[in-house]
CSV table of C-alpha atoms and ligand atoms in Angstrom, one decimal:
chain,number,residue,atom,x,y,z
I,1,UNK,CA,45.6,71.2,-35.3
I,2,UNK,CA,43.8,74.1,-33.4
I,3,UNK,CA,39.9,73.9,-33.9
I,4,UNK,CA,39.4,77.4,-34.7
I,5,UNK,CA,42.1,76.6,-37.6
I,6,UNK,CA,39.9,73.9,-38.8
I,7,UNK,CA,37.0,76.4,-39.0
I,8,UNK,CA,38.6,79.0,-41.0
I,9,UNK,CA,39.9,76.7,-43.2
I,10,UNK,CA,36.5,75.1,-43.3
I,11,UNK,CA,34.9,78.9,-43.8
I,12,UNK,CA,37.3,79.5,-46.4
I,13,UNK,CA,36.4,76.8,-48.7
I,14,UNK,CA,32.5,77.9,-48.3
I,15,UNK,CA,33.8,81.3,-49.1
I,16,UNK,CA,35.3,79.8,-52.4
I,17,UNK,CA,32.5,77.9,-53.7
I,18,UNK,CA,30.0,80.8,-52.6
I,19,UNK,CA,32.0,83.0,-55.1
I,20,UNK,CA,32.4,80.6,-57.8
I,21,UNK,CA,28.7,79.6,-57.6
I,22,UNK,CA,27.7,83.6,-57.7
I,23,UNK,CA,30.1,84.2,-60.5
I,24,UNK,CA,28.9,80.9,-62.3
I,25,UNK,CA,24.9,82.2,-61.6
I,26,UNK,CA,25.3,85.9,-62.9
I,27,UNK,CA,27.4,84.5,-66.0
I,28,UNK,CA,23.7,83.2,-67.0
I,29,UNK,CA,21.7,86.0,-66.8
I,30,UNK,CA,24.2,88.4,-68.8
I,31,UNK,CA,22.8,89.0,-72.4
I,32,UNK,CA,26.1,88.2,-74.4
I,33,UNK,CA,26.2,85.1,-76.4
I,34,UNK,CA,26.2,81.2,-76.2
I,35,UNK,CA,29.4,81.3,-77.2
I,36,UNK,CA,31.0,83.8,-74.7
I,37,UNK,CA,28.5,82.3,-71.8
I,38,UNK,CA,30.5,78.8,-72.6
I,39,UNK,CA,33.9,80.4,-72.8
I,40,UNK,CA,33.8,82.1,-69.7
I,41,UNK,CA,31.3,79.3,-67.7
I,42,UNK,CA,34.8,76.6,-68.5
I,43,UNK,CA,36.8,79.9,-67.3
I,44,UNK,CA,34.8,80.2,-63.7
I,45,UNK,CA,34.7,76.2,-63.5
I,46,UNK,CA,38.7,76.2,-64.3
I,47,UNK,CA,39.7,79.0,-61.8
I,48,UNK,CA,37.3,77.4,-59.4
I,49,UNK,CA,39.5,74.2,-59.5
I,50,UNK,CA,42.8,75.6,-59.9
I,51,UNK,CA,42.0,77.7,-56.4
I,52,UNK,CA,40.6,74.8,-54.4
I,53,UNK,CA,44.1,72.8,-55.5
I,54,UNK,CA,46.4,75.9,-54.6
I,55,UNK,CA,44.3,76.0,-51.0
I,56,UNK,CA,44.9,72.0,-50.4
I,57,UNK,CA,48.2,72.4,-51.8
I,58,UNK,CA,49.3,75.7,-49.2
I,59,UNK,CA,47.3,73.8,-46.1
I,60,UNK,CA,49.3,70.2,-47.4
I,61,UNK,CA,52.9,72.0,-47.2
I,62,UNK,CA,52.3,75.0,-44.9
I,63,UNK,CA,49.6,73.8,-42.5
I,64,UNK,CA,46.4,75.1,-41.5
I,65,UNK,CA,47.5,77.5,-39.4
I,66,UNK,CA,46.2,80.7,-41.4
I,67,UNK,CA,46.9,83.7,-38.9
I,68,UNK,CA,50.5,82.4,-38.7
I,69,UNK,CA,51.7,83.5,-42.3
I,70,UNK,CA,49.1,86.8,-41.6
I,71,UNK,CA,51.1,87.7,-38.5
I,72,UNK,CA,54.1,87.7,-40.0
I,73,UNK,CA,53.5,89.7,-42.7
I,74,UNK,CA,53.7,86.8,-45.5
I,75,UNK,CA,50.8,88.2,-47.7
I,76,UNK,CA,50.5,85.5,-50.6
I,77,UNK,CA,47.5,86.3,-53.2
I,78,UNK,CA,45.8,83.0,-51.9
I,79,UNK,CA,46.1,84.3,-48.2
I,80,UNK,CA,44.6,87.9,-49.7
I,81,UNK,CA,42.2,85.6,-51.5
I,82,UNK,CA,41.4,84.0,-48.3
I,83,UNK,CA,40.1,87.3,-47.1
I,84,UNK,CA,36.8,87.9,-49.5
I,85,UNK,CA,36.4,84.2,-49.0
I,86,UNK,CA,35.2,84.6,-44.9
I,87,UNK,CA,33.5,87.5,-45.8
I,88,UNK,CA,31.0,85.3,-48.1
I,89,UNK,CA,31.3,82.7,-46.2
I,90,UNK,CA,29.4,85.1,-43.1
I,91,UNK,CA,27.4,86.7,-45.6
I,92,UNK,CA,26.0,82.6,-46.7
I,93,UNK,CA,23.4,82.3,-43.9
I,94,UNK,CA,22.2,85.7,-44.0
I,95,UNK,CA,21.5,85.2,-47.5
I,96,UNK,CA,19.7,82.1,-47.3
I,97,UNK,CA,17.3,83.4,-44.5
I,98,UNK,CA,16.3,86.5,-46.7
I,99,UNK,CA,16.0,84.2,-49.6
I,100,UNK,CA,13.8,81.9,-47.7
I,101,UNK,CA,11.7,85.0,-46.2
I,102,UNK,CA,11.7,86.8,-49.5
I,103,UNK,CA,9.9,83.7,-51.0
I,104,UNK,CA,7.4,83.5,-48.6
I,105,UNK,CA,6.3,87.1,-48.0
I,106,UNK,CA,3.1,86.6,-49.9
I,107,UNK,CA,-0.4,85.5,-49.1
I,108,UNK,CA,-2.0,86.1,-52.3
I,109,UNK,CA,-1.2,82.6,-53.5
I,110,UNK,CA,-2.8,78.9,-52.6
I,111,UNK,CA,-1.4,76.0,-54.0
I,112,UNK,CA,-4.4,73.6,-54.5
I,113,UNK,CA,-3.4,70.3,-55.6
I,114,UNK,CA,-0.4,68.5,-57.8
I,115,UNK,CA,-1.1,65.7,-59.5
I,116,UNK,CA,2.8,63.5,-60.2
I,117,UNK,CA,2.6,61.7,-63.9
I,118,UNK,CA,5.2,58.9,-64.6
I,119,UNK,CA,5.5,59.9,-67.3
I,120,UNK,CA,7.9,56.4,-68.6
I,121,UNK,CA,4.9,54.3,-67.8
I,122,UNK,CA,2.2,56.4,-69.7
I,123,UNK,CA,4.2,56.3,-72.8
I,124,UNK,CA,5.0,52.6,-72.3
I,125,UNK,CA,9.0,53.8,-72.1
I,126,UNK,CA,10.8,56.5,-70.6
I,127,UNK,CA,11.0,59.2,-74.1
I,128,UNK,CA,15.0,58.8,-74.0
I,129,UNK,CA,16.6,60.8,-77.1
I,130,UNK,CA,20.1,61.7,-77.5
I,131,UNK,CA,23.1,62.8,-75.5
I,132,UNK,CA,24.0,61.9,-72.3
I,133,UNK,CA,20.5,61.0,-71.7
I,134,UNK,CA,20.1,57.8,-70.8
I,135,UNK,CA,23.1,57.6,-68.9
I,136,UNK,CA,21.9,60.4,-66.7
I,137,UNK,CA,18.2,59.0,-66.4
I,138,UNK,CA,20.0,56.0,-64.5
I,139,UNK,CA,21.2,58.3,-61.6
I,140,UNK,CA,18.6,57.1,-58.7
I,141,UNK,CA,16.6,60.0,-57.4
I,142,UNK,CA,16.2,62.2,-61.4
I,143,UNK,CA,12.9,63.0,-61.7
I,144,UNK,CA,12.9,64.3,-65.3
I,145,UNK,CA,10.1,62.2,-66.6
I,146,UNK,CA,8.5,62.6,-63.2
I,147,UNK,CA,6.0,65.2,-64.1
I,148,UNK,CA,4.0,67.7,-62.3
I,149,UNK,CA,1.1,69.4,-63.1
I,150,UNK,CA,-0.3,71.4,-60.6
I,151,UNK,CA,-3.0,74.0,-60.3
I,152,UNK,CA,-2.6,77.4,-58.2
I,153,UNK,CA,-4.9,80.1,-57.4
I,154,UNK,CA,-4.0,83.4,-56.8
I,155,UNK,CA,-6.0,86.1,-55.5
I,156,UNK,CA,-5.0,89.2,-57.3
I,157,UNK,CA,-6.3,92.6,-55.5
I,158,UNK,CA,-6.9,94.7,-58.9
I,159,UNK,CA,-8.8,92.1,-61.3
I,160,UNK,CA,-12.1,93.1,-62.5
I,161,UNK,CA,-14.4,91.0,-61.2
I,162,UNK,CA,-16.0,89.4,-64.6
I,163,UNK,CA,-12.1,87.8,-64.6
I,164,UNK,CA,-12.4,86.1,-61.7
I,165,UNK,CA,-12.1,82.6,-62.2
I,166,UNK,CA,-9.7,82.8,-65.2
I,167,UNK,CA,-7.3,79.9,-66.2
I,168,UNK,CA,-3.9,80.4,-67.5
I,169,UNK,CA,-2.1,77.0,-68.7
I,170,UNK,CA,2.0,78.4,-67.9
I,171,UNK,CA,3.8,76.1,-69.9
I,172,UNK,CA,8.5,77.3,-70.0
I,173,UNK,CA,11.5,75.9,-70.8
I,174,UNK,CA,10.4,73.2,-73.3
I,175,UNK,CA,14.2,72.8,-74.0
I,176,UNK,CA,13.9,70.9,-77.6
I,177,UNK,CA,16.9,69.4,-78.1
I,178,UNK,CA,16.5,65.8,-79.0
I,179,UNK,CA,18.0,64.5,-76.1
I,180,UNK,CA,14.0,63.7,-74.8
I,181,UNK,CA,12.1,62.5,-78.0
I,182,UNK,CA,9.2,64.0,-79.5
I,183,UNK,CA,6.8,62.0,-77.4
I,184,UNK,CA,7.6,63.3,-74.2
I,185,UNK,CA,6.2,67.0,-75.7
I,186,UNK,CA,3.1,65.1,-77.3
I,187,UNK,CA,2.5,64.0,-73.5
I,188,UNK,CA,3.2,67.7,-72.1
I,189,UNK,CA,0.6,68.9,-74.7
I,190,UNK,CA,-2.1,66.5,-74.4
I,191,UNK,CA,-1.6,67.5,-70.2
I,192,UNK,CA,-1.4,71.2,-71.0
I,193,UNK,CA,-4.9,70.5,-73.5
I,194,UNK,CA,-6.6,68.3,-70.6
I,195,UNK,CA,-6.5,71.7,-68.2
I,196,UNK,CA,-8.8,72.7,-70.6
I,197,UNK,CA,-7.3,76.7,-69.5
I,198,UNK,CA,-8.6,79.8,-71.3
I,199,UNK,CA,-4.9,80.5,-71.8
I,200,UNK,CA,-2.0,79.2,-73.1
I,201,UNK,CA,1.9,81.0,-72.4
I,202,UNK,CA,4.8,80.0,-72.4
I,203,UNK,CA,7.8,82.4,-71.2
I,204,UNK,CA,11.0,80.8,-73.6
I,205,UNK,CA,13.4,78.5,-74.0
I,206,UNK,CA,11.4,76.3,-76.7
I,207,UNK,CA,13.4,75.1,-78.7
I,208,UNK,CA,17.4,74.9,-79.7
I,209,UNK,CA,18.2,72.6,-82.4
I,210,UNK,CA,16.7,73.4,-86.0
I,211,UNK,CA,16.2,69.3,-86.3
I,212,UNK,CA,13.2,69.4,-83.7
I,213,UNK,CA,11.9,72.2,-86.1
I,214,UNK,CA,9.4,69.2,-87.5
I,215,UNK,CA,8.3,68.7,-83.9
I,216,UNK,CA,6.4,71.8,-83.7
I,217,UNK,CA,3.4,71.0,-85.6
I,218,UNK,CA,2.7,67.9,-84.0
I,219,UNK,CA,3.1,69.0,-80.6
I,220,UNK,CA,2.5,73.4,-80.0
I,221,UNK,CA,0.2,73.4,-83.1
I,222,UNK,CA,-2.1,71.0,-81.1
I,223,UNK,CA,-2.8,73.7,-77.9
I,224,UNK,CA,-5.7,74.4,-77.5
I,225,UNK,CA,-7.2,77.4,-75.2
I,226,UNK,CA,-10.4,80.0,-75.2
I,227,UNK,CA,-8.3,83.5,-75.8
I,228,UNK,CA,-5.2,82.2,-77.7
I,229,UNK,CA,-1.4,80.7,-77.0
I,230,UNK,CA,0.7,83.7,-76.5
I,231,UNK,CA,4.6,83.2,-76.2
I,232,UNK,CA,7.9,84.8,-75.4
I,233,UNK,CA,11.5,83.7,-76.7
I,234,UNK,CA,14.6,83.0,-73.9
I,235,UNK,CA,18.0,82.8,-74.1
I,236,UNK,CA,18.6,79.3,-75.9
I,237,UNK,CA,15.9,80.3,-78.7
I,238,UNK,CA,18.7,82.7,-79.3
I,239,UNK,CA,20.9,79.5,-80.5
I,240,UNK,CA,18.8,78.6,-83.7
I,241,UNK,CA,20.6,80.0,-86.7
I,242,UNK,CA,17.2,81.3,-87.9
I,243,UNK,CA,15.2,83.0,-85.5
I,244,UNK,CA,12.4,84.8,-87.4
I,245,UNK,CA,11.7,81.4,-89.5
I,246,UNK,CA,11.2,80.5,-85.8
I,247,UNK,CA,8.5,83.4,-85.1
I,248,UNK,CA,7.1,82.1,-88.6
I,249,UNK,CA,6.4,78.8,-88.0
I,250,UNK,CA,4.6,79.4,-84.5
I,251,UNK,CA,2.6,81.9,-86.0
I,252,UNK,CA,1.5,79.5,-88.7
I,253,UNK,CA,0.7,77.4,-85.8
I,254,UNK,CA,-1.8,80.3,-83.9
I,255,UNK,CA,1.2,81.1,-81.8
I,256,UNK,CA,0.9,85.1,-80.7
I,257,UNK,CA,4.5,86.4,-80.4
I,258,UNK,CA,4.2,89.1,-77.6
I,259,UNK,CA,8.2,89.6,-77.0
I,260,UNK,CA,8.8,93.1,-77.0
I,261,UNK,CA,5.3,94.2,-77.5
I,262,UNK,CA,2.0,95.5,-75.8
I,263,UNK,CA,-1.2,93.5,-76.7
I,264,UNK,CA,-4.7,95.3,-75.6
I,265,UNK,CA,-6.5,92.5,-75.9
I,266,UNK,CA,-9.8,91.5,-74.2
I,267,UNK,CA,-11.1,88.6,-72.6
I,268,UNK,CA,-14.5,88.0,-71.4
I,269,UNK,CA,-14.8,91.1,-72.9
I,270,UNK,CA,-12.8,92.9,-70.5
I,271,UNK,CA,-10.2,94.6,-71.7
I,272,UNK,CA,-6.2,93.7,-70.2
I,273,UNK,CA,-3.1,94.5,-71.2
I,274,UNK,CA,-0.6,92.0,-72.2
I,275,UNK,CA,3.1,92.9,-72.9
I,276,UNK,CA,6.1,90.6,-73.3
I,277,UNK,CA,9.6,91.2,-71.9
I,278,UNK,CA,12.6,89.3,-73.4
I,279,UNK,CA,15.5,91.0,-72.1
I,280,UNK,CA,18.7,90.9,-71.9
I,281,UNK,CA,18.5,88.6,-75.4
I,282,UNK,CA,16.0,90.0,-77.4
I,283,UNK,CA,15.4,94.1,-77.7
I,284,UNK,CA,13.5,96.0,-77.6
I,285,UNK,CA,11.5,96.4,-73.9
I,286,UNK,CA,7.5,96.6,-74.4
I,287,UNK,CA,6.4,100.4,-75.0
I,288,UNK,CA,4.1,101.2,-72.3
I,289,UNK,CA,4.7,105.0,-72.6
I,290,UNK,CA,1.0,105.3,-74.6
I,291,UNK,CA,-0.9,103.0,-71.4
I,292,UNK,CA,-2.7,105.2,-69.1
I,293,UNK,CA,-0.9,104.7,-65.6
I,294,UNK,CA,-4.5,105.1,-63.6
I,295,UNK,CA,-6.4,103.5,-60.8
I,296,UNK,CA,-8.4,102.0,-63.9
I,297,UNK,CA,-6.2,101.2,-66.1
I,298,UNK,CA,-6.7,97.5,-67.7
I,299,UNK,CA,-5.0,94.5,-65.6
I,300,UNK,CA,-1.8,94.4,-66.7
I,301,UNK,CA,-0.3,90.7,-67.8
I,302,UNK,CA,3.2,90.2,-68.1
I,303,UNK,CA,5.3,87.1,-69.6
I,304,UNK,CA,9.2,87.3,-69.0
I,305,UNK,CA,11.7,84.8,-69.5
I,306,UNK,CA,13.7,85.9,-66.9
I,307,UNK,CA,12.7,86.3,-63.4
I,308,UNK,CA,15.5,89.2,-63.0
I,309,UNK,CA,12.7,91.3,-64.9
I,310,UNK,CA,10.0,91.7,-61.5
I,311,UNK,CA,12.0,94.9,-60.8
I,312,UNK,CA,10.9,96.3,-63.7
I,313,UNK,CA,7.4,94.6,-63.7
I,314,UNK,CA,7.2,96.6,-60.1
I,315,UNK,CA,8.1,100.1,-62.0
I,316,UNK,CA,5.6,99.6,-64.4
I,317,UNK,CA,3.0,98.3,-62.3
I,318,UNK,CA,2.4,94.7,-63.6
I,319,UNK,CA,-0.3,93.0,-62.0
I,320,UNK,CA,1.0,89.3,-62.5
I,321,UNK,CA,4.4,88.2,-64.1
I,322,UNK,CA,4.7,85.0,-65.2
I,323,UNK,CA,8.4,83.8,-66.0
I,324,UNK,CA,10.8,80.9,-66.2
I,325,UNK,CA,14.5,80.4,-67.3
I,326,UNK,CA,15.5,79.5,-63.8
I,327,UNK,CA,14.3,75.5,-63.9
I,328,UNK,CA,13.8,75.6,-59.7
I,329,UNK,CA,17.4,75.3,-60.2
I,330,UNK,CA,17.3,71.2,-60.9
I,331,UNK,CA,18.9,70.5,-58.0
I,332,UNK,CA,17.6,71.3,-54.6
I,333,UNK,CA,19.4,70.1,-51.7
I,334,UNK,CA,17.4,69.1,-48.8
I,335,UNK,CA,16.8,71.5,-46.4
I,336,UNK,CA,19.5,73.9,-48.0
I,337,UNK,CA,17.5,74.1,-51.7
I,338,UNK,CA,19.2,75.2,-54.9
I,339,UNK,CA,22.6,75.9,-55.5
I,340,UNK,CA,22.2,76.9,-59.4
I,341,UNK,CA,20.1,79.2,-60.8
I,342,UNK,CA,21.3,81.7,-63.9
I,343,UNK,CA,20.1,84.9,-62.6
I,344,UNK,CA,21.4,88.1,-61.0
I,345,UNK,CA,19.6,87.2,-57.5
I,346,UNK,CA,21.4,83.7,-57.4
I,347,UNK,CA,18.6,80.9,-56.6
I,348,UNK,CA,15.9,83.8,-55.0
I,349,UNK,CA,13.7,83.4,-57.9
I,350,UNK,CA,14.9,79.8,-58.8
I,351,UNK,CA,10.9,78.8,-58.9
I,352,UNK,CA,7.8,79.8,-57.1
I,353,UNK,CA,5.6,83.0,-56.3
I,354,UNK,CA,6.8,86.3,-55.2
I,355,UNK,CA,5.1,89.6,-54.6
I,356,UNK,CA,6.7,93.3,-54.7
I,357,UNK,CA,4.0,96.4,-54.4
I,358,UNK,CA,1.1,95.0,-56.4
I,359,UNK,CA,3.0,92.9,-59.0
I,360,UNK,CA,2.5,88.8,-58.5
I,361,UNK,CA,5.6,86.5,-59.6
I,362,UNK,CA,4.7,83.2,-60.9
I,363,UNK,CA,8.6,81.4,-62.1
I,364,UNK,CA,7.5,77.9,-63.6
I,365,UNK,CA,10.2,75.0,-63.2
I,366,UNK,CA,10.0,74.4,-66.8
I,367,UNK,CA,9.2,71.3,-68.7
I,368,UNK,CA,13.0,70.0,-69.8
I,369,UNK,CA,16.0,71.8,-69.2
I,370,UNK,CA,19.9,71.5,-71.0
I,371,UNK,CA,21.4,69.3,-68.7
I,372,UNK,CA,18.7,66.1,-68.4
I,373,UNK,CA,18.8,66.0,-64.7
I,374,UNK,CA,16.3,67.0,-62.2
I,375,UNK,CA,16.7,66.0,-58.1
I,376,UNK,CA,14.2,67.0,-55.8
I,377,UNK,CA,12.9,69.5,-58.6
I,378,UNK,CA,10.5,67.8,-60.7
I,379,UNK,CA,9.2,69.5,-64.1
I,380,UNK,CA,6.4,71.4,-63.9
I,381,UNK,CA,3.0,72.3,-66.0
I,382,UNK,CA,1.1,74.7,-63.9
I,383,UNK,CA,-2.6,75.4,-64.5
I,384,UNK,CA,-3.0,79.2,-62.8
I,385,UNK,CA,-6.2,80.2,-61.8
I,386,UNK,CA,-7.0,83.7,-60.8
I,387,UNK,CA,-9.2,85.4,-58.6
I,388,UNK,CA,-9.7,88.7,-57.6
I,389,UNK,CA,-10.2,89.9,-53.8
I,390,UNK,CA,-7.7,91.4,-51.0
G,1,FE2,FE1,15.7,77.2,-69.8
């Protein structure tokens, strides 16, 4: 076996699981349903599969050699497959280097300090519910009850000075489910409340079963901040069969529902704009058409579920975004970091701060996520505070 065989065989299989993951990744941030996102997620997973057993299959009866049946004019499908799968294979470190850069273009951001809670020893036991659980909670190295709340400041060019100093509690991707028990939210609240923030928000992904409807009360009802808990929905909201007895409940509770809408509100009696964005699962887009687009216009304060919305934050000159849907992708791989993240941009935005013109990124890890498994990615409150300055 020629080396250079080995490598192109080896740069193949990259290819292949570079296209699978980006298929698998953009599947998630497509608005279409649960149920289509699972049909075609086993249909990526399947094809993913069958193609890796046809390659070991051709290189176990054929060989490795792949210029041989190339040269002589035996074009397969696999061996045009083959083709697409070097080009992603070069295009895999690239990628990663502008990721990597991308992330860390901005200055306007210093992380102060994180403080990790077990959170199994503060409750006495780790808050294991349902599902797979407690068999995953076994695997060494998941941090899911390894919590970590930690505070940020960002220096924001445009806020009005009498802002400076503001505290926004960024709280995403609660993931209700049952397979983490009530207490493990209680815990997340009585953090969230002991930031003592002027603001509470949290950008989706709440809750998905109607049984951990009860849970709400006990645990969102109790947040407590100066200006109000505001809120967007995110894709797995979506999966309650009743979605506006959702919006009803949390509004019972003093939850303000800013999805789709453009709040003037005003804090320390300055006046800010505040506008939610739940796209692609929840229309319509916040009207901004009446908002004077001046040098002195109000700070503008964004709350997305999904990250793939800074684009449009940019065009319509958001000062800070704050977002989440992403989870840091769970699972970060040393050195390489995430592989899985469901957006458009693959793992760019999987968690962490970005900047674009004037408009800040904040994308929270969340709090729980579908799958109970976290390595190298711990859950994440985040206590935000905000200054103004170049
Ligand atoms: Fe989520």
């Amino acid at each position: 076996m020629r080396p250079v065989d080995l490598f192109l065989a080896l740069a193949a299989m990259i290819g292949h699981t570079a296209i699978s993951v980006t298929a698998f990744n953009r599947l998630h941030a497509l608005g279409v349903t649960c149920g289509t996102v699972k049909k075609l997620e086993k249909a990526i997973l399947l094809l993913a599969a069958v193609v890796l057993c046809c390659f070991l299959g051709y290189w176990a009866l054929f060989g490795i050699d792949l210029f041989e049946p190339i040269q002589q004019g035996r074009f397969s499908p696999l061996l045009l497959y083959i083709i697409p799968c070097w080009g992603a294979a070069i295009c895999v470190i690239p990628l990663w280097l502008w990721r990597r850069i991308a992330g860390a273009r901005t200055t306007a951001f210093v992380n102060d300090r994180t403080q990790m809670v077990d959170v199994a020893k503060e409750l006495g036991e780790p808050p294991i519910g349902e599902g797979s659980t407690r068999m995953l909670a076994k695997i060494p190295g998941n941090q899911i009850f390894h919590l970590s709340v930690t505070e940020k400041t960002f220096v924001l060019p445009r806020l009005p000075e009498s802002l400076a100093g503001l505290t926004i509690a960024h709280l995403s991707d609660l993931h209700m489910t049952g397979q983490l028990t009530q207490a493990f939210f209680d815990l997340v609240v009585d953090r969230t409340n002991a930031l003592d923030c002027d603001v509470v928000v949290l950008t989706g992904d709440i809750i998905e079963k109607s049984a951990c409807l009860p849970w709400l009360r006990p645990t969102l009802g109790r947040l407590q901040s100066r200006y109000g808990v505001y809120y967007v929905l995110g894709n797995h909201d979506k999966r309650l069969s009743d979605v506006p007895a959702l919006h009803e409940e949390l509004k019972e509770l003093g939850l303000i529902h800013v999805g789709g809408r453009t709040l003037e509100v005003q804090w320390r009696d300055q006046p800010l704009l505040l506008a939610g964005n739940e796209m692609p699962w929840f229309e319509p887009l916040p009207q901004l058409n009446g908002v004077a687009n001046s040098a002195d216009e109000p700070f503008r304060l964004l709350l997305s579920h999904s990250p793939d919305q800074f684009y449009w934050a940019r065009r319509n000159n958001f000062d800070l975004m704050l977002a989440g849907h992403t989870h840091g992708g769970q699972i970060r791989f040393p050195f390489y970091g995430p592989l899985i993240a469901p957006s458009r941009f693959g793992v760019m935005f999987a968690s962490g701060v970005f900047q674009h013109g004037r408009t800040l990124m904040h994308v929270s890890r969340g709090v729980s996520g579908l799958q109970p498994i976290r390595l190298n990615c711990p859950p994440e409150i985040s206590k935000l505070t905000l200054q103004n300055g170049h």
